[in-house]
PDB file of C-alpha atoms in Angstrom:
ATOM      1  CA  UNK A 157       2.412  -7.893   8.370  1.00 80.00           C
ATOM      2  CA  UNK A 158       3.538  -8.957  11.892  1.00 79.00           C
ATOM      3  CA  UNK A 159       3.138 -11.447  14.621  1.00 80.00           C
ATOM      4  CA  UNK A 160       3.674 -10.661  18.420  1.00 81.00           C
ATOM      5  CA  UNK A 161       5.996  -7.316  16.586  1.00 78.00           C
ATOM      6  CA  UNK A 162       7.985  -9.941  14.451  1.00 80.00           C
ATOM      7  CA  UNK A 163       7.706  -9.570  10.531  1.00 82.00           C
ATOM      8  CA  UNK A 164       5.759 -12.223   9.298  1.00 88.00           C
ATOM      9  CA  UNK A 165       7.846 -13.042   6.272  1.00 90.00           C
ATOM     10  CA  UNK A 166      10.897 -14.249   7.579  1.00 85.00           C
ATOM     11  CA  UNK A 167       8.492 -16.718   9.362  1.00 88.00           C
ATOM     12  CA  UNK A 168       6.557 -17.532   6.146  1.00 91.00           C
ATOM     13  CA  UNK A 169       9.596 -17.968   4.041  1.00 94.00           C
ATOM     14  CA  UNK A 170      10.264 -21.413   6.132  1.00 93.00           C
ATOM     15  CA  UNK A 171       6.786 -22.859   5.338  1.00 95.00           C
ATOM     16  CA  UNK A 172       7.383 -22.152   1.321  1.00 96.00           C
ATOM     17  CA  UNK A 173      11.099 -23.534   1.445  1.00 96.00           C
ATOM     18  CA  UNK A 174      10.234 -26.887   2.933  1.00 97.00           C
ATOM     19  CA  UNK A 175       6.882 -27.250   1.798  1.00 97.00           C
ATOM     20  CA  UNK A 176       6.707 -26.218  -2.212  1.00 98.00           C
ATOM     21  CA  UNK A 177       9.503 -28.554  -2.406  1.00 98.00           C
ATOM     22  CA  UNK A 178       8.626 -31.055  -0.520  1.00 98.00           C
ATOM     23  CA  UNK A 179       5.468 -30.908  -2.675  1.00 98.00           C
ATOM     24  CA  UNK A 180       7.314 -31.215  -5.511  1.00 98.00           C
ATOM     25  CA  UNK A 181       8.695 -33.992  -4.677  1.00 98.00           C
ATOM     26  CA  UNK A 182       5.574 -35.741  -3.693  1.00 98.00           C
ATOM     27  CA  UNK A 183       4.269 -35.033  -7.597  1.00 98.00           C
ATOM     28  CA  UNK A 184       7.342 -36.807  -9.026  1.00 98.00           C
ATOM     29  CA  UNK A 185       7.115 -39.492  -6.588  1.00 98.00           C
ATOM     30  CA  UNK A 186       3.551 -39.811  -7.894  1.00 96.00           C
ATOM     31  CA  UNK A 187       4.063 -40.632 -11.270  1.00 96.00           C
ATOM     32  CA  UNK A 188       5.194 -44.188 -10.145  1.00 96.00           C
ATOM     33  CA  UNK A 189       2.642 -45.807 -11.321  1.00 94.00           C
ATOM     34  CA  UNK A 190       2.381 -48.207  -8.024  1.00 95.00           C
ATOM     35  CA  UNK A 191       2.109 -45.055  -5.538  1.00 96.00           C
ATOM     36  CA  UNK A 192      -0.117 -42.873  -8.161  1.00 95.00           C
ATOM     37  CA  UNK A 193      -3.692 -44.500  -6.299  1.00 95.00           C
ATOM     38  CA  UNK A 194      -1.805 -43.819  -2.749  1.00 97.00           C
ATOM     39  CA  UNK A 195      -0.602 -39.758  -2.919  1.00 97.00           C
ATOM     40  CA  UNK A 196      -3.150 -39.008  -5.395  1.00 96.00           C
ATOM     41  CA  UNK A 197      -4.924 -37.144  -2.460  1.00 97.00           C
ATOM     42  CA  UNK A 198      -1.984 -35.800  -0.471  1.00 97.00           C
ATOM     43  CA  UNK A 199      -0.556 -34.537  -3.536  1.00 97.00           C
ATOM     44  CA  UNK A 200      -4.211 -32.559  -4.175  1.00 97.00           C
ATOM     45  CA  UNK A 201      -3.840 -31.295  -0.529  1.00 97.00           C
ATOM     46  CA  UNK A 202      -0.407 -30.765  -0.869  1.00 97.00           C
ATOM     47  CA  UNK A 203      -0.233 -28.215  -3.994  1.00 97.00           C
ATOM     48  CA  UNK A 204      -3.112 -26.272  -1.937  1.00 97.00           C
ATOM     49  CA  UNK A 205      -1.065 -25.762   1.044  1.00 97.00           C
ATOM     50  CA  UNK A 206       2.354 -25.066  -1.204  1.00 97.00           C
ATOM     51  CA  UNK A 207       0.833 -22.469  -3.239  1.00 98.00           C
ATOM     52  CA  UNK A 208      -1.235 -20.708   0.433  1.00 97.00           C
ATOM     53  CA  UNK A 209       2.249 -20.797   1.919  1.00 97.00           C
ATOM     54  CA  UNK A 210       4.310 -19.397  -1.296  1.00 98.00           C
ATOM     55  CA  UNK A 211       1.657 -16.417  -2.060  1.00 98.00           C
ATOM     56  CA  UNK A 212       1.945 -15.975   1.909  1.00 97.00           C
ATOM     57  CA  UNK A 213       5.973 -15.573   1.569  1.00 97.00           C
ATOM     58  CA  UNK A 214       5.747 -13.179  -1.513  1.00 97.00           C
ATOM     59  CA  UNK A 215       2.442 -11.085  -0.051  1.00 96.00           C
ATOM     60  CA  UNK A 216       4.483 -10.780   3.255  1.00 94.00           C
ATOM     61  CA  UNK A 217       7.752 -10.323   1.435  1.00 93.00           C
ATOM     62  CA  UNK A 218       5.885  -7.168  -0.378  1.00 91.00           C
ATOM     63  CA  UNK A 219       4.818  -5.859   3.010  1.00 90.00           C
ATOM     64  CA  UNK A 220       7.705  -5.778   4.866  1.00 86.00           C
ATOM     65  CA  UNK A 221       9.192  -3.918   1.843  1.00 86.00           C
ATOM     66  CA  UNK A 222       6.914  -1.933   1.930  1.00 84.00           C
ATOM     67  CA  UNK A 223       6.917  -0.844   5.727  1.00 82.00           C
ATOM     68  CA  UNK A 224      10.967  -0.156   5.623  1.00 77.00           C
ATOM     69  CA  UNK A 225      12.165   3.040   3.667  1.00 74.00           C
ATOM     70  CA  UNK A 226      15.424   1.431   3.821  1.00 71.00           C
ATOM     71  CA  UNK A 227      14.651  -0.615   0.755  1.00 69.00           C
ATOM     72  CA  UNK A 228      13.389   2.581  -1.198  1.00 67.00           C
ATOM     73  CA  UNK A 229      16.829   4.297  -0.688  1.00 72.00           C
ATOM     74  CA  UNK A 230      18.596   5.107  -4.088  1.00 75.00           C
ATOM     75  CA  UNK A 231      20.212   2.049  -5.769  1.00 78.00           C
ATOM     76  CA  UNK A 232      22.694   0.112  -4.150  1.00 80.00           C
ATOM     77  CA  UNK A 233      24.430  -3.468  -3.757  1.00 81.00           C
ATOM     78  CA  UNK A 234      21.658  -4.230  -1.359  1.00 81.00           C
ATOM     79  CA  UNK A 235      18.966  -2.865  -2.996  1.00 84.00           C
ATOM     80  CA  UNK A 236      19.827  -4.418  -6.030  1.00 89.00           C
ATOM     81  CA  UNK A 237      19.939  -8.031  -4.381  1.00 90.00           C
ATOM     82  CA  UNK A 238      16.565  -7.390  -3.515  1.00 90.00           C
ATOM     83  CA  UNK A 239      15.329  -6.626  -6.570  1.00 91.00           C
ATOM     84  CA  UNK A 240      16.351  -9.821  -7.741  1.00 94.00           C
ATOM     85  CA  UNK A 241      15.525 -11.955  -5.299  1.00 94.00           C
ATOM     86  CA  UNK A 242      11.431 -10.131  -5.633  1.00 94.00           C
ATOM     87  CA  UNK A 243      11.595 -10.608  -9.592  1.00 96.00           C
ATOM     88  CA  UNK A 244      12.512 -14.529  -8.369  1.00 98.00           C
ATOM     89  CA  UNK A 245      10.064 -14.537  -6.259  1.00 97.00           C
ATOM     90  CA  UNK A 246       7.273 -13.199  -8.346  1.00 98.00           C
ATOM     91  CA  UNK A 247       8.354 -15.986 -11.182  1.00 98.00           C
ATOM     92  CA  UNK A 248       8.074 -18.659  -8.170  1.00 98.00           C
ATOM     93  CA  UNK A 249       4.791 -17.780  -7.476  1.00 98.00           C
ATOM     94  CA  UNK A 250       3.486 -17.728 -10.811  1.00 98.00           C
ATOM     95  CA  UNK A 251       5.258 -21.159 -11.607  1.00 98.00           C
ATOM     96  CA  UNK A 252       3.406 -22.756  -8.056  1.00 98.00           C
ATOM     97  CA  UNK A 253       0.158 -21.725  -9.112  1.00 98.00           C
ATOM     98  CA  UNK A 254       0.804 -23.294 -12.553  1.00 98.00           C
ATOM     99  CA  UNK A 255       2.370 -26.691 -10.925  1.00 98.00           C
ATOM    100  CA  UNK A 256      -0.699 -26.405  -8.108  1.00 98.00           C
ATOM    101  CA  UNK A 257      -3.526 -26.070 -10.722  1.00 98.00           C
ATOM    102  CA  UNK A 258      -1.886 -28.827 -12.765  1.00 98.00           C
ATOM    103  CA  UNK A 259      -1.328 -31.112  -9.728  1.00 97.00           C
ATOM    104  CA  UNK A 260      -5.538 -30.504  -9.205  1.00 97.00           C
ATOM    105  CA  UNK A 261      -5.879 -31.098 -12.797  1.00 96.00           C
ATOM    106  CA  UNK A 262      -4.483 -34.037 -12.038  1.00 95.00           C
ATOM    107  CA  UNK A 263      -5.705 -35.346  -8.844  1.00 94.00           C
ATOM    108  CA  UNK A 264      -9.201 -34.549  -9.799  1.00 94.00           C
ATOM    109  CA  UNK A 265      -8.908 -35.638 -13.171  1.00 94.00           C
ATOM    110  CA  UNK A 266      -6.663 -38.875 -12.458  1.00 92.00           C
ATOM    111  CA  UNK A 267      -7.049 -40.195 -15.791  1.00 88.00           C
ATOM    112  CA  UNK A 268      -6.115 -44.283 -15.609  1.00 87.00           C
ATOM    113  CA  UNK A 269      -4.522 -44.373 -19.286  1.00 90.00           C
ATOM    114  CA  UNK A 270      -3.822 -42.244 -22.374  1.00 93.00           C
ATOM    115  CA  UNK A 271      -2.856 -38.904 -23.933  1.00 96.00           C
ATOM    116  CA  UNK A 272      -4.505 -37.073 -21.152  1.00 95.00           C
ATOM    117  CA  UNK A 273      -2.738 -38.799 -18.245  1.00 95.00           C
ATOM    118  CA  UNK A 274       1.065 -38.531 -20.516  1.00 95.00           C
ATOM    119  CA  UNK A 275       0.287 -34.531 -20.508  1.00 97.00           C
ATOM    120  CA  UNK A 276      -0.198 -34.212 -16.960  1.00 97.00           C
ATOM    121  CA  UNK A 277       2.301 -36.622 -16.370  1.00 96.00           C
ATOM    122  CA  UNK A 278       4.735 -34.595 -18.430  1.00 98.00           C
ATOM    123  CA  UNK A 279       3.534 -30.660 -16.915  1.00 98.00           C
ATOM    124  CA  UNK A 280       3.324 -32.153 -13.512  1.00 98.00           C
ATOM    125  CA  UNK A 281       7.137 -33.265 -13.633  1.00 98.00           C
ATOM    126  CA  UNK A 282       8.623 -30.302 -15.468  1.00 98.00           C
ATOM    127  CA  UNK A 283       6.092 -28.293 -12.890  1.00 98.00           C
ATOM    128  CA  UNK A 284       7.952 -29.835 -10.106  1.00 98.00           C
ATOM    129  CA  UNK A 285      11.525 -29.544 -10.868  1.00 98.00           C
ATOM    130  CA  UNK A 286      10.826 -26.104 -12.156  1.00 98.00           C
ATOM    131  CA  UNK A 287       9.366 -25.291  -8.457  1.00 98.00           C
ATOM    132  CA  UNK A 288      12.029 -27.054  -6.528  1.00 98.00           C
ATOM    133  CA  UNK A 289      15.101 -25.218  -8.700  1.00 98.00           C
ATOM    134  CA  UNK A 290      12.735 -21.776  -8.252  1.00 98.00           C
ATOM    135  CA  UNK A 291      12.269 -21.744  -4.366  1.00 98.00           C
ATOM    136  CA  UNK A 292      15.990 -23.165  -4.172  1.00 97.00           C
ATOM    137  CA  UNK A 293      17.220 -20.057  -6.138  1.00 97.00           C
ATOM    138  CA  UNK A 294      15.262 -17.266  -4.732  1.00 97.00           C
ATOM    139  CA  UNK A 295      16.006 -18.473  -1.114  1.00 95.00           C
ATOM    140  CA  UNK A 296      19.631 -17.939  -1.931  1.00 94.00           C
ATOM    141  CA  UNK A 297      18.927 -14.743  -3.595  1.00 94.00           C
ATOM    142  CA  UNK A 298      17.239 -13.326  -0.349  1.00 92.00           C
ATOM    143  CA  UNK A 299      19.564 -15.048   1.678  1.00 90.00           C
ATOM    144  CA  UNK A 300      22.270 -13.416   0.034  1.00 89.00           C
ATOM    145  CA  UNK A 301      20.532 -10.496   0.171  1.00 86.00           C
ATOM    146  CA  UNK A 302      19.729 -10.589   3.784  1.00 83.00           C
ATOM    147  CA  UNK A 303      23.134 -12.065   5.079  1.00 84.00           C
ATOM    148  CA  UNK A 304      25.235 -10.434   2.164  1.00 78.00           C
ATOM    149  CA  UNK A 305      29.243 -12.342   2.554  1.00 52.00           C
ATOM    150  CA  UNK A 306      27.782 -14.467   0.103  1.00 49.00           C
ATOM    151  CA  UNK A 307      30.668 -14.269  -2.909  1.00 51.00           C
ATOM    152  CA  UNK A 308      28.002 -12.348  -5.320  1.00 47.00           C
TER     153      UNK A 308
END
């Protein structure tokens, strides 16, 4: 996957860094209960675009590994940080599509009072500080990867 001969995943990787966060953020913000009326759209809107632009980063990240047989060259230190940076990567995206169809749950549902609104509540925040600590760890891993110099 390219644009004008560029790979297309160290351009998506920018749009899942600041906005799954970002996101993430936005869901932890709205459990105030004074701002919960206010971002209860944005946030809907919000976990859409987050989990589009993380699937985009790890289906373009998969492509791009795909297209260079240096990555499928026998073991090495480089390989390796690969390897874990994709296996974070893969556990990002499955987390985001868990947070994002909780933070629908949630926007759709928007229950006013009771167990139901506690649960979301509760999987919405752990949702969002498990995204935010996920992107924020497999960014370093393919920066370290990528730009190696990185003690580890």
């Amino acid at each position: 996957m390219e644009i004008n001969g560029l790979p297309l995943h160290p351009l998506a990787v920018h749009a899942a860094v600041v906005l799954a966060p970002l996101v993430g953020v936005l869901a932890l913000a709205s459990l105030v209960p004074s701002w919960r009326d206010r971002l209860r759209w944005p946030l809907v809107v919000g976990a859409l675009v987050a989990i589009g632009a993380v699937v985009l980063a790890f289906v373009s990240g998969n492509s791009f590994r795909n297209a260079n047989d240096f990555f499928s060259t026998p073991p090495s230190q480089v390989t390796r940080k690969i390897d874990h940076h994709h296996a974070l990567a893969l556990t990002t995206v499955r987390v985001t599509v868990g947070f994002g169809a909780v933070a629908l749950l949630s926007g759709l549902l928007h229950p006013k009072d009771g167990p139901l609104r506690w649960l979301l509540g509760a999987l919405l925040a752990a949702g969002a500080i498990a995204v935010i600590v996920l992107v924020a760890l497999t960014g370093d891993a393919g920066a370290r990867a990528v730009w190696g110099g990185f003690n580890g």
